[in-house]
Coordinates of C-alpha atoms and ligand atoms in Angstrom, one line a residue:
M201 CA 99.5 159.8 110.5
K202 CA 100.3 160.3 106.9
I203 CA 100.2 163.2 105.6
A204 CA 100.3 164.1 102.2
V205 CA 101.8 167.4 101.2
L206 CA 100.7 168.7 97.8
P207 CA 101.8 172.1 97.3
G208 CA 101.4 172.9 94.6
D209 CA 102.1 176.2 91.9
G210 CA 102.7 180.1 93.2
I211 CA 101.9 180.3 97.2
G212 CA 100.6 177.7 97.9
K213 CA 104.6 176.2 98.2
E214 CA 105.4 179.1 101.1
I215 CA 102.2 178.2 102.4
V216 CA 102.7 175.1 103.1
A217 CA 106.2 174.4 104.2
E218 CA 105.0 177.4 106.8
T219 CA 102.0 175.6 108.1
I220 CA 104.7 171.6 108.2
G221 CA 106.7 174.1 110.5
V222 CA 103.8 174.6 112.1
L223 CA 102.4 171.4 112.7
A224 CA 105.9 170.1 113.8
R225 CA 105.8 172.0 117.3
L226 CA 102.8 169.7 117.6
E227 CA 104.0 166.8 120.4
L228 CA 102.5 164.3 117.9
K229 CA 103.6 161.5 114.4
F230 CA 103.2 162.6 111.5
E231 CA 104.3 161.0 108.2
F232 CA 104.6 163.9 106.3
E233 CA 105.5 163.1 102.4
E234 CA 105.8 165.6 99.5
A235 CA 104.4 165.0 96.0
P236 CA 104.0 167.6 93.2
V237 CA 100.7 168.5 91.4
G238 CA 99.0 171.5 89.2
G239 CA 101.6 173.4 87.0
A240 CA 104.5 171.8 89.8
G241 CA 103.0 168.2 88.2
Y242 CA 102.9 168.8 85.0
E243 CA 106.4 170.4 84.7
A244 CA 107.5 166.7 86.6
S245 CA 106.2 164.5 84.5
G246 CA 103.3 165.9 82.2
H247 CA 100.4 165.8 84.3
P248 CA 98.7 168.4 86.5
L249 CA 98.5 165.1 88.9
P250 CA 100.9 162.5 88.3
E251 CA 99.6 159.1 88.8
K252 CA 101.8 159.0 91.8
T253 CA 100.6 162.0 93.6
L254 CA 97.4 160.8 93.4
A255 CA 98.5 156.9 95.2
L256 CA 99.6 158.8 97.7
A257 CA 96.9 161.2 98.4
K258 CA 95.2 157.5 98.1
Q259 CA 96.5 156.0 100.8
A260 CA 97.0 158.8 102.8
D261 CA 95.0 159.8 106.0
A262 CA 94.6 163.4 104.8
I263 CA 96.2 165.5 102.4
L264 CA 97.5 169.0 102.4
F265 CA 96.5 171.5 99.6
G266 CA 98.5 173.4 98.5
A267 CA 96.4 176.2 95.6
V268 CA 97.2 175.5 91.9
G269 CA 97.8 177.2 89.3
D270 CA 99.3 179.8 86.9
P271 CA 99.3 182.2 83.4
R272 CA 101.9 180.5 82.4
Y273 CA 100.2 177.6 81.7
D274 CA 96.3 178.9 80.1
A275 CA 97.0 178.2 77.0
L276 CA 97.1 174.0 77.7
E277 CA 94.4 172.4 76.6
S278 CA 92.2 172.1 79.5
A279 CA 93.1 168.7 80.5
K280 CA 96.5 169.8 81.1
R281 CA 95.4 172.4 83.0
P282 CA 96.7 173.0 86.7
E283 CA 92.6 173.4 87.8
Q284 CA 92.4 169.8 86.6
A285 CA 94.9 168.9 89.5
I286 CA 92.3 169.8 92.5
L287 CA 88.9 168.5 90.6
G288 CA 90.8 165.1 89.9
L289 CA 91.3 164.5 93.6
R290 CA 88.0 165.9 94.2
K291 CA 86.6 163.1 92.1
A292 CA 88.8 160.3 92.4
L293 CA 88.8 160.3 96.6
A294 CA 84.9 160.9 96.2
L295 CA 85.7 164.3 98.3
F296 CA 82.2 165.2 97.3
A297 CA 81.7 167.5 100.3
N298 CA 83.7 170.6 101.4
L299 CA 83.4 172.9 104.1
R300 CA 84.3 176.3 103.4
P301 CA 83.8 178.1 107.3
A302 CA 83.9 182.1 107.4
R303 CA 84.4 183.2 110.6
V304 CA 84.9 187.7 111.4
Y305 CA 88.0 187.5 114.4
E306 CA 87.1 190.8 116.3
E307 CA 90.8 191.8 115.9
L308 CA 90.2 192.2 112.0
A309 CA 86.4 193.3 111.7
A310 CA 88.0 196.4 110.5
A311 CA 89.7 194.9 107.5
S312 CA 86.7 193.7 106.0
T313 CA 85.4 196.4 102.7
L314 CA 82.2 196.3 104.9
R315 CA 81.8 198.2 107.8
P316 CA 82.5 196.6 111.6
E317 CA 79.2 196.2 112.5
I318 CA 77.4 194.2 109.3
V319 CA 80.3 191.0 110.0
A320 CA 81.5 191.4 113.8
G321 CA 80.9 188.3 114.6
L322 CA 79.9 186.7 111.8
D323 CA 80.1 182.7 111.3
I324 CA 78.9 181.0 109.0
L325 CA 79.3 177.7 107.3
I326 CA 79.3 177.2 103.6
V327 CA 78.8 173.6 102.3
R328 CA 79.1 173.1 99.2
E329 CA 78.8 170.2 96.8
L330 CA 82.0 169.4 95.4
T331 CA 81.7 166.0 92.8
G332 CA 78.9 166.7 90.8
D333 CA 76.8 169.6 89.0
I334 CA 78.0 171.5 86.1
Y335 CA 81.5 171.1 86.9
F336 CA 81.3 167.4 86.6
G337 CA 78.1 167.0 83.7
E338 CA 78.4 165.5 80.4
P339 CA 78.0 166.2 78.1
K340 CA 81.2 169.3 77.8
G341 CA 82.2 170.6 74.9
I342 CA 83.2 172.9 72.7
R343 CA 81.7 171.5 68.8
P344 CA 81.5 173.2 65.2
H345 CA 77.3 175.2 65.5
A346 CA 74.7 175.1 62.5
S347 CA 75.1 178.5 62.3
G348 CA 79.1 178.2 61.9
G349 CA 81.2 179.3 63.6
R350 CA 81.1 176.8 67.5
E351 CA 79.3 176.8 70.8
G352 CA 81.0 176.0 73.9
F353 CA 78.7 173.7 76.5
D354 CA 78.8 172.5 79.7
T355 CA 75.6 170.4 81.6
M356 CA 74.7 171.1 85.0
R357 CA 73.3 167.4 87.2
Y358 CA 71.6 166.6 90.2
S359 CA 71.3 162.6 90.6
E360 CA 68.8 162.8 94.3
A361 CA 71.1 160.4 95.5
E362 CA 73.9 163.9 95.5
I363 CA 71.8 165.6 96.7
R364 CA 70.2 163.9 99.9
R365 CA 73.7 162.7 100.4
I366 CA 75.5 166.8 100.4
A367 CA 71.9 167.4 102.1
G368 CA 72.8 164.5 105.0
V369 CA 76.7 167.0 106.0
G370 CA 74.7 169.8 106.0
F371 CA 71.8 169.5 108.4
E372 CA 74.5 166.9 110.8
A373 CA 76.1 170.8 110.6
A374 CA 73.6 173.0 111.4
R375 CA 72.8 170.4 114.3
K376 CA 76.2 171.3 115.9
R377 CA 76.1 174.7 115.4
G378 CA 73.2 177.2 115.3
K379 CA 70.6 174.9 114.0
K380 CA 69.4 176.4 111.1
V381 CA 69.7 175.7 107.4
C382 CA 69.0 178.3 104.4
S383 CA 69.4 175.4 100.9
V384 CA 70.3 177.9 97.5
D385 CA 69.2 177.1 94.6
K386 CA 67.7 179.1 91.5
A387 CA 64.9 177.0 91.7
N388 CA 63.1 179.9 89.4
V389 CA 65.0 179.0 87.0
L390 CA 66.3 175.3 86.4
E391 CA 65.1 171.7 86.5
T392 CA 69.0 170.3 88.3
S393 CA 67.1 173.5 90.9
R394 CA 63.4 171.9 91.3
L395 CA 64.7 168.3 92.2
W396 CA 67.2 170.0 94.1
R397 CA 64.7 172.3 96.3
E398 CA 62.4 169.2 96.4
V399 CA 64.4 166.6 98.2
M400 CA 66.1 169.4 100.0
T401 CA 62.4 170.2 101.6
A402 CA 61.8 166.0 102.0
E403 CA 65.0 165.8 103.9
G404 CA 64.7 168.8 106.0
E405 CA 61.6 166.9 107.2
K406 CA 63.4 164.0 108.4
N407 CA 64.9 166.9 110.7
P408 CA 62.8 168.5 112.0
D409 CA 65.1 170.0 114.6
I410 CA 67.0 172.4 112.1
E411 CA 65.2 175.2 111.0
L412 CA 65.8 174.9 107.1
S413 CA 64.9 177.7 104.5
H414 CA 65.2 178.1 100.7
M415 CA 66.9 181.0 98.4
Y416 CA 67.6 181.4 95.1
V417 CA 71.3 182.5 94.5
D418 CA 71.0 185.8 93.0
N419 CA 69.7 186.9 96.4
C420 CA 71.8 185.3 97.8
A421 CA 75.1 186.9 97.3
M422 CA 72.6 189.9 98.0
Q423 CA 71.9 188.4 101.3
L424 CA 75.8 188.2 102.0
V425 CA 76.9 191.7 102.1
R426 CA 73.5 193.4 103.2
N427 CA 72.9 191.0 106.4
P428 CA 75.6 188.4 106.8
K429 CA 74.6 187.3 110.1
Q430 CA 70.9 186.1 108.6
F431 CA 72.7 182.8 107.9
D432 CA 74.1 180.0 110.1
V433 CA 74.7 176.8 107.2
I434 CA 74.7 177.5 103.3
V435 CA 74.2 173.6 101.3
T436 CA 74.3 174.2 98.0
G437 CA 75.6 173.0 94.7
N438 CA 78.9 172.6 93.3
L439 CA 79.0 175.8 90.8
F440 CA 77.1 177.7 93.0
G441 CA 79.1 177.6 96.1
D442 CA 82.4 178.1 94.5
I443 CA 81.4 181.4 94.0
L444 CA 79.5 182.3 97.2
S445 CA 81.9 181.3 99.2
D446 CA 85.0 183.5 97.7
E447 CA 81.6 186.0 98.4
A448 CA 81.7 184.8 101.9
S449 CA 85.5 184.8 102.3
M450 CA 86.1 188.9 102.5
L451 CA 83.3 189.3 104.9
T452 CA 85.9 188.5 107.0
G453 CA 88.0 190.9 106.2
S454 CA 90.8 188.4 103.0
I455 CA 90.4 185.1 101.1
G456 CA 93.6 184.6 102.9
M457 CA 91.6 183.6 106.2
L458 CA 89.3 181.0 105.1
P459 CA 90.1 177.3 105.5
S460 CA 88.3 174.8 103.9
A461 CA 88.0 170.6 104.2
S462 CA 86.8 168.4 101.8
L463 CA 85.9 164.8 102.6
D464 CA 84.6 161.8 101.5
A465 CA 81.9 159.2 103.2
N466 CA 84.5 158.5 105.8
N467 CA 86.1 161.9 106.7
K468 CA 88.7 161.1 104.7
G469 CA 90.1 164.9 103.6
L470 CA 92.1 167.8 101.3
Y471 CA 92.5 170.2 103.1
E472 CA 93.0 173.9 101.6
P473 CA 92.8 177.2 101.7
I474 CA 90.1 178.6 99.9
H475 CA 92.1 181.3 98.5
G476 CA 95.0 180.0 95.5
S477 CA 97.8 180.8 94.5
A478 CA 98.1 184.3 94.0
P479 CA 100.9 184.4 91.1
D480 CA 101.4 187.8 91.3
I481 CA 102.7 187.8 94.8
A482 CA 104.6 184.2 94.7
G483 CA 108.3 183.6 95.5
K484 CA 108.1 187.2 98.1
G485 CA 107.4 185.8 100.9
V486 CA 104.5 188.3 101.3
A487 CA 101.6 186.1 101.4
N488 CA 99.0 185.1 104.5
P489 CA 99.8 181.6 105.7
L490 CA 96.8 181.9 107.9
A491 CA 94.2 179.5 105.9
T492 CA 96.8 177.2 105.4
I493 CA 97.1 176.7 108.5
L494 CA 93.8 176.9 109.4
S495 CA 93.3 174.2 107.3
A496 CA 95.4 171.8 109.3
A497 CA 93.1 172.7 112.7
L498 CA 90.4 171.5 110.3
M499 CA 92.7 168.4 109.8
L500 CA 93.2 167.9 112.7
R501 CA 89.7 168.0 113.6
Y502 CA 88.5 165.9 110.9
S503 CA 90.4 163.2 109.6
L504 CA 93.2 162.8 112.1
H505 CA 90.7 163.2 115.0
Q506 CA 92.2 165.6 117.7
G507 CA 90.5 167.7 118.5
A508 CA 92.3 169.2 121.0
A509 CA 95.6 169.5 118.8
A510 CA 93.0 171.6 116.3
E511 CA 91.4 174.0 119.2
R512 CA 95.1 174.8 120.0
L513 CA 95.4 175.5 117.0
E514 CA 93.1 178.0 116.3
R515 CA 93.6 179.5 119.6
A516 CA 97.2 180.4 118.8
V517 CA 95.6 181.5 115.3
K518 CA 93.2 184.0 117.4
L519 CA 95.9 185.2 119.5
T520 CA 98.5 185.9 116.3
L521 CA 95.9 187.9 116.1
R522 CA 95.4 189.4 119.0
D523 CA 98.6 190.7 119.0
G524 CA 98.6 192.8 115.5
Y525 CA 100.8 190.6 113.3
R526 CA 98.8 191.2 109.9
T527 CA 100.2 190.0 107.1
A528 CA 99.8 192.8 103.9
D529 CA 96.2 191.3 102.9
I530 CA 94.9 192.1 106.4
Y531 CA 97.0 194.8 107.5
T532 CA 95.0 198.3 108.6
A533 CA 97.0 201.3 110.8
G534 CA 98.4 200.5 114.3
T535 CA 99.3 196.6 113.2
R536 CA 102.4 194.8 112.9
K537 CA 102.7 193.7 109.0
V538 CA 105.0 191.3 108.8
S539 CA 106.2 188.6 106.2
T540 CA 104.8 184.8 106.4
A541 CA 107.5 183.3 108.2
A542 CA 107.3 186.3 110.6
M543 CA 103.4 185.2 111.0
A544 CA 104.0 181.2 110.8
D545 CA 106.2 181.6 114.3
A546 CA 104.6 184.0 115.5
V547 CA 101.0 181.3 115.6
A548 CA 103.9 178.7 116.7
E549 CA 105.4 180.3 119.5
R550 CA 102.0 181.0 121.0
L551 CA 100.9 177.4 120.2
Ligands
IPM712 C1 87.7 176.0 94.8 C2 88.7 176.6 93.1 C3 88.5 175.5 92.1 C4 86.8 175.6 92.0 C5 89.0 176.2 91.1 C6 90.6 175.9 91.3 C7 89.2 174.5 90.1 O1 88.1 178.1 92.4 O2 88.1 175.5 95.1 O3 87.0 177.0 94.8 O4 86.2 176.0 90.9 O5 86.4 174.2 93.0
MG713 MG1 86.4 178.9 94.2

């Protein structure tokens, strides 16, 4: 099992290194090969997604990704910014299906900014389309404006085929869970969303065992903090999914807990924590490695077909939390505050 290891920037390096250490404790044959990406890619070769890094990602069985981004690169032109690395990988590898589960561990219900009874037992899955929408729609740019000055513009686009494809992933996922799909759009305003809703409705009719509902994105943002347990699977576009998944992460206590899988049509995937590079705490040994460790569990399950190992890893994380280990982001009085490395060691010991 060949894993492309792309730590990237900021805390990406620490959390990925610790995760590799945990994986190495499983009795499986991994071959890890590391390559620079994001700001690190730019430093190494003048581009956030160096050719060699992309080639490695293409030939590996799965990709373990840390995070990209650093304020040092904020002034670069768009094409050279670290974020282009992750967007480029998603596009080049056709990773159109982004799965972002948000699960509240019993032990962490008190770490959420919401009241424990609102979030306790929460288990939702956001299925975010990842290679279309306003992220990639052309035309886009900054140009002179007729009234003087400039204008910036982006284009929101979805083809029927793209909507149908992500709908399929959503219905399939729901079938293995609570059998409910909520499709999120902005069909009261956007044409793209009107088509989205039409196609989702047609796909819903082909999946009569799944209960399909529709919700406007603004209402969904509100419902996620009002009564998040009403949801099972949320299926949405790239931009709305980006925003809603950050929101959903805070239901779980910390964005430091949320893993993600980005899959192509054959379940080859890129696995990354949904938090970013957190340059403010990089190198201090305080970042939470659990989102990356849980991403590795998703990698074992979806791309490497090692379901039993995935469960072992997830169980070890649960036991670590039960035993009171907490990084700073999920610390509450009466628990034990530990470093990135100590948290990962605690997980490894519990495998
Ligand atoms: C995410 C991130 C990325 C996105 C950025 C880093 C380009 O926010 O994975 O959610 O917007 O998709
Ligand atoms: Mg995001």
